[in-house]
């Protein structure tokens, strides 16, 4: 089975990881998190999101986070932008990449962004156009691509339809997102094969939440279909406020450990990431959910 020799890890903990935290995380901690991540070698960090603070209060300090982080040359700093208001703020903040996020299931679209899939795609069109005109990278994220908390099964053709629309809008990258972590490897293979029949696999990422413990296996399955971009979160932080019961993204430490065993390059310093995961979990006053991170930390303490 062929697999990529190098993968790009997009570290999403500052956004997906923190957006779901009940306690408001101080801006200082967010800034330190982003800076520590870029120092550890991540080529792309999802730094925050420019969404309505009424909907997601945790991300209300987006502009401040962006203003205070130390820009590391070559790193792509991504932010979520659901509409033009978000885009204008993201542009002013100097984001390198903006993310439009739609769903493959109607019910989730309503709960998450308060409109139908068709309406959301209409709202994203001007954002996409403005990003292209400004020379800002554009990414399109497809939520509930492997299952929906409200609708259950999501037909693969619905995922492909959103992926194709995002490509037509000029997206540089497309995320196949398992919002609630219900996917299993064969399903992932089928979805990735269907999407990559229309989109260059080099532009497709896997964004897997680990709710059902399938995320590492799903990444392996996606690697086997030539996917070479994955979203991960230190200490397994994360979850969507509009996907009840869904836990965090796959833990970065676990993914790095697996990739190292597969001889796949990432350019990211595993030991530094273990430190960041432990620091962040301590800050949130709980144990992180990375098995590899906790194992290494326990070994160090022995
Ligand atoms: P709405 O209430 O339908 O829209 O929200 P609105 O245009 O009527 O705006 C309502 C208020 O929000 C107004 O303020 C706007 O100005 C303000 P008011 O006039 O009442 O004082 N507003 C904004 N403020 C700051 N920045 C903005 C912005 N837009 C409006 N960009 C909207 C529609 C999409 C804005 C709202 O539903 C929203 O922000 N939702 C947040 C959704 C979200 O962040 N979800 C989590 C991220 S997605 C995710 O986690 C999935 C992902 O990880 C992949 C996966 O795992 O599936 C990416
Ligand atoms: Mg997510």
GROMACS .gro file of N, CA and C in nm, residues 48 57 97 138:
model
   12
   48UNK      N    1  -0.740   3.099   1.559
   48UNK     CA    2  -0.860   3.148   1.627
   48UNK      C    3  -0.975   3.149   1.526
   57UNK      N    4  -1.842   3.253   2.263
   57UNK     CA    5  -1.775   3.358   2.345
   57UNK      C    6  -1.624   3.335   2.360
   97UNK      N    7  -0.466   3.253   0.596
   97UNK     CA    8  -0.563   3.162   0.534
   97UNK      C    9  -0.696   3.179   0.606
  138UNK      N   10  -0.746   3.008   0.083
  138UNK     CA   11  -0.886   2.979   0.116
  138UNK      C   12  -0.902   2.829   0.138
   0.00000   0.00000   0.00000
